[in-house]
Each structure stands twice: as C-alpha cells, then as structure tokens.
Amino acid sequence: MSVAEEIVLAEIEAGYRLRPATQVGLMIVMVLLGLFIIEQAKLPLDVSIMVATIYVALLYPLIIKIRHRLAIALSFGLYGAALAAILYWIITGHILPLVQGGQAVRLEALALYVIFLEIVGMELFHHLCEEYVFYERDWRSYLMVSLLSVVFFACLYIFLSAYALGFMALLLSAVLTIIFAWAVLPEKPI
C-alpha cells in the first residue's frame, strides 16, 4: 500500500474510530476487569498469568486501532507472550507430567501438539500482527506457507497413522493440508 493510500485509509477510518486516548482508556478498563475476574477465579499463579496473557493478547487488537510504531511493537510482544504462554501450558500441563511419571511421550501426541501450536500461532499472528501479514503473494509468502504446510502434513500423517488408517491417513492428511494452506495463504484485506 502506498503512502497516499494509507493517508486516505487513515482519514476514512478516523470517522468511526475512537480517539487514541479513549482506546487506551477502554483497554485499561477492560484489562483491569479481566484481571479482577481472573483473580476471583482463585486459579494458581502460573495459570492466572497464562490466562491473563492470552486474554490481553486477544483483546488488544479488538480495541486498539492506533497505527503507530509503539502499538505495532506491543502487538508483536503480545503475540510472542501469548504463544509462549500456550507453549508453557502444553509443556507443564501435558508433557512434563508424562516425563516425570516415567512414561514416554508418544510421537502422535507431540505431532498433535505441533499441529495445535501451528494453527494457533498463525491465527494469533493474523489477529495481532495484521500490519505485517504478507498481503502480496510473492516468493516469501509461498515459502512460508510451503514450510508450514510440510510440517502440518508430516505431523497430521504421524497422528492419523496411529489409527492404522493406511492410505486413508495419507489422503486425509493431504486434503486437510490443502485446507490449512488455503487458510494460511495471504489474502488482500477487504
């Protein structure tokens, strides 16, 4: 998008966007309300931190519509924090108890966790870092989608193969990978 197009878009959006101070104030009120509700739930500290991080990361782009370098940096920071919180939850809640109990973590379970992280990570990226989603279908976006799709296909095939589906596992993996790639492929904003 050219600079002139961005200026016109900003002028059009200005009519129905809240003022930046109002956006920040609303965000503070909503975060404090969310933290109060999380605190009232009497969750363990680590769970409270994870839930609060994900809550703020999901709430931020819905309220804050400021196009400023600091807002974009904060958006990337929230993306990383939310992804780290989800990864921490998977490791401490699911993988470590198995390892500490002397059980081996099954390959199918790890494959499913990778699929989950890949889908959640991409959706969080689209949600929080909208300014940096590749809207042009160039070699970078195709390379990124190809790499993500290869990992998705391999993990899905490993997961489905555990159910002795044979050729059906391969076919389902291919179809679901095509759907995943289509969902991840960049599209021009409306």
PDB file of C-alpha atoms in Angstrom:
ATOM      1  CA  MET A   1       0.000   0.000   0.000  1.00  0.00           C
ATOM      2  CA  SER A   2       1.395   3.375  -0.960  1.00  0.00           C
ATOM      3  CA  VAL A   3       1.733   6.293   1.427  1.00  0.00           C
ATOM      4  CA  ALA A   4      -1.117   8.169  -0.278  1.00  0.00           C
ATOM      5  CA  GLU A   5      -3.421   5.149   0.084  1.00  0.00           C
ATOM      6  CA  GLU A   6      -2.503   4.830   3.769  1.00  0.00           C
ATOM      7  CA  ILE A   7      -3.296   8.516   4.361  1.00  0.00           C
ATOM      8  CA  VAL A   8      -6.686   8.183   2.646  1.00  0.00           C
ATOM      9  CA  LEU A   9      -7.425   4.995   4.606  1.00  0.00           C
ATOM     10  CA  ALA A  10      -6.483   6.710   7.875  1.00  0.00           C
ATOM     11  CA  GLU A  11      -8.797   9.629   7.079  1.00  0.00           C
ATOM     12  CA  ILE A  12     -11.683   7.286   6.268  1.00  0.00           C
ATOM     13  CA  GLU A  13     -11.134   5.264   9.461  1.00  0.00           C
ATOM     14  CA  ALA A  14     -10.860   8.383  11.629  1.00  0.00           C
ATOM     15  CA  GLY A  15     -14.597   8.980  11.419  1.00  0.00           C
ATOM     16  CA  TYR A  16     -15.592   5.798  13.205  1.00  0.00           C
ATOM     17  CA  ARG A  17     -12.564   5.058  15.391  1.00  0.00           C
ATOM     18  CA  LEU A  18     -12.391   6.152  18.992  1.00  0.00           C
ATOM     19  CA  ARG A  19      -9.745   8.733  19.805  1.00  0.00           C
ATOM     20  CA  PRO A  20      -6.405   7.170  20.844  1.00  0.00           C
ATOM     21  CA  ALA A  21      -6.811   8.297  24.470  1.00  0.00           C
ATOM     22  CA  THR A  22     -10.261   6.705  24.581  1.00  0.00           C
ATOM     23  CA  GLN A  23      -8.912   3.478  23.074  1.00  0.00           C
ATOM     24  CA  VAL A  24      -6.149   3.299  25.679  1.00  0.00           C
ATOM     25  CA  GLY A  25      -8.579   4.115  28.491  1.00  0.00           C
ATOM     26  CA  LEU A  26     -11.035   1.448  27.327  1.00  0.00           C
ATOM     27  CA  MET A  27      -8.194  -1.060  27.061  1.00  0.00           C
ATOM     28  CA  ILE A  28      -7.056  -0.296  30.622  1.00  0.00           C
ATOM     29  CA  VAL A  29     -10.602  -0.685  31.962  1.00  0.00           C
ATOM     30  CA  MET A  30     -11.135  -3.983  30.098  1.00  0.00           C
ATOM     31  CA  VAL A  31      -7.753  -5.357  31.211  1.00  0.00           C
ATOM     32  CA  LEU A  32      -8.413  -4.437  34.844  1.00  0.00           C
ATOM     33  CA  LEU A  33     -11.875  -6.003  34.651  1.00  0.00           C
ATOM     34  CA  GLY A  34     -10.421  -9.169  33.126  1.00  0.00           C
ATOM     35  CA  LEU A  35      -7.657  -9.352  35.734  1.00  0.00           C
ATOM     36  CA  PHE A  36     -10.236  -8.913  38.502  1.00  0.00           C
ATOM     37  CA  ILE A  37     -12.323 -11.789  37.119  1.00  0.00           C
ATOM     38  CA  ILE A  38      -9.224 -13.984  36.754  1.00  0.00           C
ATOM     39  CA  GLU A  39      -8.206 -13.146  40.328  1.00  0.00           C
ATOM     40  CA  GLN A  40     -11.703 -14.006  41.598  1.00  0.00           C
ATOM     41  CA  ALA A  41     -11.428 -17.451  39.988  1.00  0.00           C
ATOM     42  CA  LYS A  42      -8.679 -18.330  42.527  1.00  0.00           C
ATOM     43  CA  LEU A  43      -6.536 -20.037  39.903  1.00  0.00           C
ATOM     44  CA  PRO A  44      -2.921 -20.989  40.615  1.00  0.00           C
ATOM     45  CA  LEU A  45      -0.459 -18.192  39.852  1.00  0.00           C
ATOM     46  CA  ASP A  46       1.025 -19.748  36.711  1.00  0.00           C
ATOM     47  CA  VAL A  47      -2.425 -20.463  35.261  1.00  0.00           C
ATOM     48  CA  SER A  48      -3.571 -16.931  36.112  1.00  0.00           C
ATOM     49  CA  ILE A  49      -0.569 -15.455  34.303  1.00  0.00           C
ATOM     50  CA  MET A  50      -1.180 -17.634  31.230  1.00  0.00           C
ATOM     51  CA  VAL A  51      -4.892 -16.796  31.087  1.00  0.00           C
ATOM     52  CA  ALA A  52      -4.232 -13.076  31.611  1.00  0.00           C
ATOM     53  CA  THR A  53      -1.575 -13.025  28.886  1.00  0.00           C
ATOM     54  CA  ILE A  54      -3.824 -14.728  26.358  1.00  0.00           C
ATOM     55  CA  TYR A  55      -6.774 -12.524  27.386  1.00  0.00           C
ATOM     56  CA  VAL A  56      -4.806  -9.312  26.828  1.00  0.00           C
ATOM     57  CA  ALA A  57      -3.382 -10.613  23.535  1.00  0.00           C
ATOM     58  CA  LEU A  58      -6.841 -11.417  22.189  1.00  0.00           C
ATOM     59  CA  LEU A  59      -8.394  -8.190  23.481  1.00  0.00           C
ATOM     60  CA  TYR A  60      -5.676  -5.795  22.263  1.00  0.00           C
ATOM     61  CA  PRO A  61      -6.377  -5.747  18.501  1.00  0.00           C
ATOM     62  CA  LEU A  62     -10.119  -5.526  19.077  1.00  0.00           C
ATOM     63  CA  ILE A  63      -9.804  -2.249  20.982  1.00  0.00           C
ATOM     64  CA  ILE A  64      -6.519  -0.632  19.968  1.00  0.00           C
ATOM     65  CA  LYS A  65      -6.641   0.578  16.371  1.00  0.00           C
ATOM     66  CA  ILE A  66      -3.735   3.022  16.594  1.00  0.00           C
ATOM     67  CA  ARG A  67      -1.250   2.741  13.731  1.00  0.00           C
ATOM     68  CA  HIS A  68       1.939   3.711  15.468  1.00  0.00           C
ATOM     69  CA  ARG A  69       5.314   2.055  15.818  1.00  0.00           C
ATOM     70  CA  LEU A  70       4.841   1.536  19.570  1.00  0.00           C
ATOM     71  CA  ALA A  71       1.395  -0.027  19.072  1.00  0.00           C
ATOM     72  CA  ILE A  72       2.793  -2.417  16.458  1.00  0.00           C
ATOM     73  CA  ALA A  73       5.731  -3.337  18.721  1.00  0.00           C
ATOM     74  CA  LEU A  74       3.333  -4.004  21.590  1.00  0.00           C
ATOM     75  CA  SER A  75       1.232  -6.155  19.277  1.00  0.00           C
ATOM     76  CA  PHE A  76       4.276  -8.272  18.371  1.00  0.00           C
ATOM     77  CA  GLY A  77       5.199  -8.535  22.051  1.00  0.00           C
ATOM     78  CA  LEU A  78       1.725  -9.740  22.960  1.00  0.00           C
ATOM     79  CA  TYR A  79       1.896 -12.274  20.106  1.00  0.00           C
ATOM     80  CA  GLY A  80       5.135 -13.703  21.459  1.00  0.00           C
ATOM     81  CA  ALA A  81       3.888 -13.683  25.051  1.00  0.00           C
ATOM     82  CA  ALA A  82       0.627 -15.442  24.157  1.00  0.00           C
ATOM     83  CA  LEU A  83       2.445 -18.065  22.102  1.00  0.00           C
ATOM     84  CA  ALA A  84       4.939 -18.597  24.939  1.00  0.00           C
ATOM     85  CA  ALA A  85       2.058 -18.936  27.433  1.00  0.00           C
ATOM     86  CA  ILE A  86       0.372 -21.577  25.279  1.00  0.00           C
ATOM     87  CA  LEU A  87       3.663 -23.438  24.835  1.00  0.00           C
ATOM     88  CA  TYR A  88       4.300 -23.276  28.598  1.00  0.00           C
ATOM     89  CA  TRP A  89       0.807 -24.646  29.243  1.00  0.00           C
ATOM     90  CA  ILE A  90       1.363 -27.563  26.853  1.00  0.00           C
ATOM     91  CA  ILE A  91       4.764 -28.418  28.313  1.00  0.00           C
ATOM     92  CA  THR A  92       3.914 -28.073  32.004  1.00  0.00           C
ATOM     93  CA  GLY A  93       0.388 -29.408  31.804  1.00  0.00           C
ATOM     94  CA  HIS A  94       0.793 -32.281  29.386  1.00  0.00           C
ATOM     95  CA  ILE A  95       4.362 -33.226  28.509  1.00  0.00           C
ATOM     96  CA  LEU A  96       6.211 -32.834  31.840  1.00  0.00           C
ATOM     97  CA  PRO A  97       3.745 -34.930  33.874  1.00  0.00           C
ATOM     98  CA  LEU A  98       4.269 -37.794  31.435  1.00  0.00           C
ATOM     99  CA  VAL A  99       8.052 -37.489  31.522  1.00  0.00           C
ATOM    100  CA  GLN A 100       8.173 -37.139  35.314  1.00  0.00           C
ATOM    101  CA  GLY A 101       5.900 -40.155  35.668  1.00  0.00           C
ATOM    102  CA  GLY A 102       8.416 -42.233  33.742  1.00  0.00           C
ATOM    103  CA  GLN A 103       6.203 -42.524  30.682  1.00  0.00           C
ATOM    104  CA  ALA A 104       7.433 -41.762  27.218  1.00  0.00           C
ATOM    105  CA  VAL A 105       5.712 -39.002  25.324  1.00  0.00           C
ATOM    106  CA  ARG A 106       4.055 -40.593  22.326  1.00  0.00           C
ATOM    107  CA  LEU A 107       5.050 -39.301  18.917  1.00  0.00           C
ATOM    108  CA  GLU A 108       1.389 -38.914  17.952  1.00  0.00           C
ATOM    109  CA  ALA A 109       0.794 -36.637  20.942  1.00  0.00           C
ATOM    110  CA  LEU A 110       3.789 -34.475  20.030  1.00  0.00           C
ATOM    111  CA  ALA A 111       2.573 -34.275  16.435  1.00  0.00           C
ATOM    112  CA  LEU A 112      -0.854 -33.146  17.621  1.00  0.00           C
ATOM    113  CA  TYR A 113       0.738 -30.505  19.873  1.00  0.00           C
ATOM    114  CA  VAL A 114       2.784 -29.184  16.945  1.00  0.00           C
ATOM    115  CA  ILE A 115      -0.350 -29.010  14.776  1.00  0.00           C
ATOM    116  CA  PHE A 116      -2.172 -27.154  17.540  1.00  0.00           C
ATOM    117  CA  LEU A 117       0.687 -24.679  18.017  1.00  0.00           C
ATOM    118  CA  GLU A 118       0.997 -24.108  14.291  1.00  0.00           C
ATOM    119  CA  ILE A 119      -2.702 -23.317  13.870  1.00  0.00           C
ATOM    120  CA  VAL A 120      -2.935 -21.168  16.995  1.00  0.00           C
ATOM    121  CA  GLY A 121       0.329 -19.408  16.151  1.00  0.00           C
ATOM    122  CA  MET A 122      -0.828 -18.496  12.652  1.00  0.00           C
ATOM    123  CA  GLU A 123      -4.220 -17.305  13.848  1.00  0.00           C
ATOM    124  CA  LEU A 124      -2.623 -15.210  16.591  1.00  0.00           C
ATOM    125  CA  PHE A 125      -0.217 -13.766  14.034  1.00  0.00           C
ATOM    126  CA  HIS A 126      -3.083 -12.815  11.713  1.00  0.00           C
ATOM    127  CA  HIS A 127      -5.024 -11.400  14.661  1.00  0.00           C
ATOM    128  CA  LEU A 128      -2.255  -9.426  16.378  1.00  0.00           C
ATOM    129  CA  CYS A 129       0.213  -8.559  13.643  1.00  0.00           C
ATOM    130  CA  GLU A 130      -2.120  -7.594  10.828  1.00  0.00           C
ATOM    131  CA  GLU A 131       0.247  -4.906   9.548  1.00  0.00           C
ATOM    132  CA  TYR A 132       2.936  -7.498   8.839  1.00  0.00           C
ATOM    133  CA  VAL A 133       0.872 -10.230   7.230  1.00  0.00           C
ATOM    134  CA  PHE A 134       2.098 -10.630   3.671  1.00  0.00           C
ATOM    135  CA  TYR A 135      -0.803  -9.478   1.529  1.00  0.00           C
ATOM    136  CA  GLU A 136       1.120  -9.891  -1.690  1.00  0.00           C
ATOM    137  CA  ARG A 137       1.556 -13.431  -2.844  1.00  0.00           C
ATOM    138  CA  ASP A 138       5.261 -13.334  -3.537  1.00  0.00           C
ATOM    139  CA  TRP A 139       8.052 -15.858  -3.009  1.00  0.00           C
ATOM    140  CA  ARG A 140       8.304 -15.119   0.742  1.00  0.00           C
ATOM    141  CA  SER A 141       4.662 -15.875   1.413  1.00  0.00           C
ATOM    142  CA  TYR A 142       4.738 -19.012  -0.741  1.00  0.00           C
ATOM    143  CA  LEU A 143       7.906 -20.196   1.008  1.00  0.00           C
ATOM    144  CA  MET A 144       6.378 -19.603   4.440  1.00  0.00           C
ATOM    145  CA  VAL A 145       3.131 -21.365   3.513  1.00  0.00           C
ATOM    146  CA  SER A 146       5.064 -24.260   1.958  1.00  0.00           C
ATOM    147  CA  LEU A 147       7.218 -24.790   5.044  1.00  0.00           C
ATOM    148  CA  LEU A 148       4.243 -24.575   7.397  1.00  0.00           C
ATOM    149  CA  SER A 149       2.264 -26.953   5.182  1.00  0.00           C
ATOM    150  CA  VAL A 150       5.055 -29.539   5.072  1.00  0.00           C
ATOM    151  CA  VAL A 151       5.269 -29.531   8.878  1.00  0.00           C
ATOM    152  CA  PHE A 152       1.467 -29.661   9.140  1.00  0.00           C
ATOM    153  CA  PHE A 153       1.248 -32.583   6.681  1.00  0.00           C
ATOM    154  CA  ALA A 154       4.007 -34.572   8.395  1.00  0.00           C
ATOM    155  CA  CYS A 155       2.526 -34.100  11.861  1.00  0.00           C
ATOM    156  CA  LEU A 156      -1.003 -34.855  10.699  1.00  0.00           C
ATOM    157  CA  TYR A 157       0.148 -38.012   8.908  1.00  0.00           C
ATOM    158  CA  ILE A 158       2.013 -39.168  12.028  1.00  0.00           C
ATOM    159  CA  PHE A 159      -1.092 -38.522  14.125  1.00  0.00           C
ATOM    160  CA  LEU A 160      -3.518 -40.259  11.752  1.00  0.00           C
ATOM    161  CA  SER A 161      -1.169 -43.201  11.111  1.00  0.00           C
ATOM    162  CA  ALA A 162      -1.507 -44.181  14.763  1.00  0.00           C
ATOM    163  CA  TYR A 163      -5.084 -45.217  13.992  1.00  0.00           C
ATOM    164  CA  ALA A 164      -3.974 -47.684  11.275  1.00  0.00           C
ATOM    165  CA  LEU A 165      -5.853 -45.857   8.540  1.00  0.00           C
ATOM    166  CA  GLY A 166      -3.307 -46.740   5.864  1.00  0.00           C
ATOM    167  CA  PHE A 167      -3.922 -44.895   2.606  1.00  0.00           C
ATOM    168  CA  MET A 168      -6.836 -43.011   4.179  1.00  0.00           C
ATOM    169  CA  ALA A 169      -4.373 -41.322   6.587  1.00  0.00           C
ATOM    170  CA  LEU A 170      -2.352 -40.115   3.616  1.00  0.00           C
ATOM    171  CA  LEU A 171      -5.445 -38.897   1.791  1.00  0.00           C
ATOM    172  CA  LEU A 172      -6.918 -37.121   4.834  1.00  0.00           C
ATOM    173  CA  SER A 173      -3.555 -35.528   5.582  1.00  0.00           C
ATOM    174  CA  ALA A 174      -3.273 -34.229   2.025  1.00  0.00           C
ATOM    175  CA  VAL A 175      -6.818 -32.808   1.963  1.00  0.00           C
ATOM    176  CA  LEU A 176      -6.514 -31.174   5.394  1.00  0.00           C
ATOM    177  CA  THR A 177      -3.092 -29.759   4.480  1.00  0.00           C
ATOM    178  CA  ILE A 178      -4.580 -28.153   1.368  1.00  0.00           C
ATOM    179  CA  ILE A 179      -7.298 -26.597   3.540  1.00  0.00           C
ATOM    180  CA  PHE A 180      -4.640 -25.414   6.022  1.00  0.00           C
ATOM    181  CA  ALA A 181      -2.506 -23.905   3.241  1.00  0.00           C
ATOM    182  CA  TRP A 182      -5.529 -22.124   1.780  1.00  0.00           C
ATOM    183  CA  ALA A 183      -6.345 -20.674   5.207  1.00  0.00           C
ATOM    184  CA  VAL A 184      -2.759 -19.503   5.732  1.00  0.00           C
ATOM    185  CA  LEU A 185      -2.215 -18.088   2.239  1.00  0.00           C
ATOM    186  CA  PRO A 186      -2.225 -14.312   2.315  1.00  0.00           C
ATOM    187  CA  GLU A 187      -5.297 -12.548   1.096  1.00  0.00           C
ATOM    188  CA  LYS A 188      -5.849  -8.904   0.423  1.00  0.00           C
ATOM    189  CA  PRO A 189      -7.794  -7.117   3.155  1.00  0.00           C
ATOM    190  CA  ILE A 190     -11.314  -6.010   2.340  1.00  0.00           C
TER     191      ILE A 190
END
